[in-house]
CSV table of C-alpha atoms in Angstrom, one decimal:
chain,number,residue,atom,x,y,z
A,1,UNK,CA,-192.2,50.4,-105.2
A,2,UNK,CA,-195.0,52.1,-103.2
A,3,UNK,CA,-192.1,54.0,-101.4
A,4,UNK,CA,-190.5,55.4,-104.7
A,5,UNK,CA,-193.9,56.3,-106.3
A,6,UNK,CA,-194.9,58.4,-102.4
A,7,UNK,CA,-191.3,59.9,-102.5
A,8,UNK,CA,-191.7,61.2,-106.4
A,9,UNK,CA,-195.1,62.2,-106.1
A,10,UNK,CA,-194.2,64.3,-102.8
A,11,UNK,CA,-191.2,65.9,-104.4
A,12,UNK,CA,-193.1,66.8,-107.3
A,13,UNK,CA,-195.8,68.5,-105.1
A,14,UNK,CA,-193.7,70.1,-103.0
A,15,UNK,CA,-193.6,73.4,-105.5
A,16,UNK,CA,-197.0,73.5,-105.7
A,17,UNK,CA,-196.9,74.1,-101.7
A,18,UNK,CA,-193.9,76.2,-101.7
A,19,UNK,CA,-195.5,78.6,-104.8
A,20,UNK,CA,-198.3,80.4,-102.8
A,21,UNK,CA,-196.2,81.2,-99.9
A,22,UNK,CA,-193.6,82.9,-102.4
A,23,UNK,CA,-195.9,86.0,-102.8
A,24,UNK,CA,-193.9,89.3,-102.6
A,25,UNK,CA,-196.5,92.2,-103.3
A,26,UNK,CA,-195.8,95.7,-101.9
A,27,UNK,CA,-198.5,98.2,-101.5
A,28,UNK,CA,-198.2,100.8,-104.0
A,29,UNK,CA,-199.9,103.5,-102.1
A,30,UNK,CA,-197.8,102.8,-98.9
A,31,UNK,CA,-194.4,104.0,-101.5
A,32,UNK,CA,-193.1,107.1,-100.5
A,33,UNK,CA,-192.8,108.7,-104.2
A,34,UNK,CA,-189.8,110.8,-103.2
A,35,UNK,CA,-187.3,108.2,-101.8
A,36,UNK,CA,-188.0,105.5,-104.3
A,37,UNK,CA,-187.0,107.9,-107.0
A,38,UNK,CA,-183.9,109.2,-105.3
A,39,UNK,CA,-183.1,105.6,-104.9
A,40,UNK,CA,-183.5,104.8,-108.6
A,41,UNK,CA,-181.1,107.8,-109.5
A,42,UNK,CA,-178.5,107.2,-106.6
A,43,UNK,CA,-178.3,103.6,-108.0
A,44,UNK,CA,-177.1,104.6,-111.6
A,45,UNK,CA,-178.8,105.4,-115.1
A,46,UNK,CA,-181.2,103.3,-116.1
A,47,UNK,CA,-178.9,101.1,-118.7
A,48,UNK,CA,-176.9,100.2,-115.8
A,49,UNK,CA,-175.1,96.9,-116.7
A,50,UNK,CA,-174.0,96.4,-113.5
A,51,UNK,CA,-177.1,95.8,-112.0
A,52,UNK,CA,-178.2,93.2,-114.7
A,53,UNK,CA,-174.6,91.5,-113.7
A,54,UNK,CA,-175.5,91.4,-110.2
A,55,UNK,CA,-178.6,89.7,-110.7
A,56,UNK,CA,-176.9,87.0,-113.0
A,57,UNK,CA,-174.7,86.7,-110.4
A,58,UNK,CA,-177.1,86.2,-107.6
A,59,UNK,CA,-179.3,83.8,-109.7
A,60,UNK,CA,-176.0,81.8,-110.4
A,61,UNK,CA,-175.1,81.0,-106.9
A,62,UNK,CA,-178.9,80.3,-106.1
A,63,UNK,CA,-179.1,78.3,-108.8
A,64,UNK,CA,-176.4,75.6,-107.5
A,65,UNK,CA,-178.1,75.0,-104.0
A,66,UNK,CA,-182.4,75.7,-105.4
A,67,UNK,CA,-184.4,73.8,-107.8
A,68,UNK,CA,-185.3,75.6,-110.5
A,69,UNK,CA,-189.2,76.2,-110.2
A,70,UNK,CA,-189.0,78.0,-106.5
A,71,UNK,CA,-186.4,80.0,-107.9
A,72,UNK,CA,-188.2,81.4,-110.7
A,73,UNK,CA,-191.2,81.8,-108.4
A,74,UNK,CA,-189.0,83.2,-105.5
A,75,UNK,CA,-186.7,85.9,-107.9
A,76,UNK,CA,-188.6,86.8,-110.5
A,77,UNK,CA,-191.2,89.0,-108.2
A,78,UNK,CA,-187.8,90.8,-106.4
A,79,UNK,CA,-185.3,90.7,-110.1
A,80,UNK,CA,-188.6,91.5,-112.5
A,81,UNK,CA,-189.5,95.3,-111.4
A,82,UNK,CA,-186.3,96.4,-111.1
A,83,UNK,CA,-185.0,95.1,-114.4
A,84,UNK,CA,-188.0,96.9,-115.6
A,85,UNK,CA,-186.8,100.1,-113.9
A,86,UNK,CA,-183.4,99.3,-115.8
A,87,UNK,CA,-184.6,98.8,-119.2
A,88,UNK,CA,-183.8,95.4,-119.7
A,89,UNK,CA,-187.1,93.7,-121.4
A,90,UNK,CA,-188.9,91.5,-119.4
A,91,UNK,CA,-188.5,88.6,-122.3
A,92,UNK,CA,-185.0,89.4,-122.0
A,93,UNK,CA,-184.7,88.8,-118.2
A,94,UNK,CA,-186.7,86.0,-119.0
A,95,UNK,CA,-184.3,84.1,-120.8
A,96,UNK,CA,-181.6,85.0,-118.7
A,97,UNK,CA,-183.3,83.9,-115.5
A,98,UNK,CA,-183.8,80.4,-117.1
A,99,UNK,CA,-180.7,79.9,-118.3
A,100,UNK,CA,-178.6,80.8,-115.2
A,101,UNK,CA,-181.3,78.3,-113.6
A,102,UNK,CA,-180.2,75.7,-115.8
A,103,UNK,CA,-176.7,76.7,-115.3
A,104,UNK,CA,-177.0,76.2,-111.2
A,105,UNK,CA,-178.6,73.2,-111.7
A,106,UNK,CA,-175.5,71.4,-113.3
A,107,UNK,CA,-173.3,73.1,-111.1
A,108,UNK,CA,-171.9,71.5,-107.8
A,109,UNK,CA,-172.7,70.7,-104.7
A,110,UNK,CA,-175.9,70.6,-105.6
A,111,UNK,CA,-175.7,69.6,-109.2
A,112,UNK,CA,-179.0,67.5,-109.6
A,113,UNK,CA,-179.0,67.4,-113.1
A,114,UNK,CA,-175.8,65.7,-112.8
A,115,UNK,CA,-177.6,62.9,-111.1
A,116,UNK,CA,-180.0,62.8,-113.1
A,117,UNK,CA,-177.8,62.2,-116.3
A,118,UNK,CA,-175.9,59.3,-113.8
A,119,UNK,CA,-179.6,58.0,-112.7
A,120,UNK,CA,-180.4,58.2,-117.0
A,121,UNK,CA,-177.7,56.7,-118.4
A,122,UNK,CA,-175.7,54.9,-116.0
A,123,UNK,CA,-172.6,57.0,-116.7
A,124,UNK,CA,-170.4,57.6,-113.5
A,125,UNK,CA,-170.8,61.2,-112.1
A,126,UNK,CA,-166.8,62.0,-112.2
A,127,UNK,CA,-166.9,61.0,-115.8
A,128,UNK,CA,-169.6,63.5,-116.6
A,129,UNK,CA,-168.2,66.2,-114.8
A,130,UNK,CA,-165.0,65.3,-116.4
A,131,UNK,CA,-166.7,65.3,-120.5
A,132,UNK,CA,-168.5,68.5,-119.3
């Protein structure tokens, strides 16, 4: 018993370790003004769906092999400002982030919220993969 309580009480605090580490600030004054905006128009106009794709994408196959919480903390600093620079609404990338999260997580081989579900209800994994 003392095992399983130190095993879910270090797997719960391992994202509180893992959050202040994930910082990604850059230096604003160290930006060279001139390249970052011929980046931003070399990449496409600023609806660009394509770019909003790629990040789903990139969310999607993070999402089947990272929890979800050092995900958000990890992506959102790198995805957030250039969505902004896109036009998407931050609310918007919001709810997409989470939802591609919860997406990964059911998907294999990591799939823990399959084993959760198994670990819940006692219900084989191959039949909830096969009802899903």
């Amino acid at each position: 018993m003392r095992f399983c309580l130190f095993c879910a009480a270090l797997l719960c605090a391992l994202p509180c370790f893992a959050a202040p580490s994930c910082d990604v600030r850059v230096p604003t004054e160290t930006l060279p003004v001139g390249e970052v905006r011929l980046a931003y128009q070399s990449i496409g106009r600023p609806d660009d769906p394509a770019v909003l794709l790629l990040m789903v994408l990139a969310l999607l196959i993070l999402g089947t092999f990272m929890d979800m919480a050092p995900l958000i903390i990890i992506s959102t600093p790198i995805f957030l400002p250039v969505a902004r620079a896109y036009g998407v609404d931050p609310v918007h990338f919001g709810v997409i982030a989470v939802v591609n999260c919860m997406i990964g997580l059911i998907t294999p081989p990591y799939g823990i919220l399959l084993f959760v579900v198994n670990g819940t209800t006692g219900i084989p994994i191959k039949d909830i993969v096969r009802e899903g």
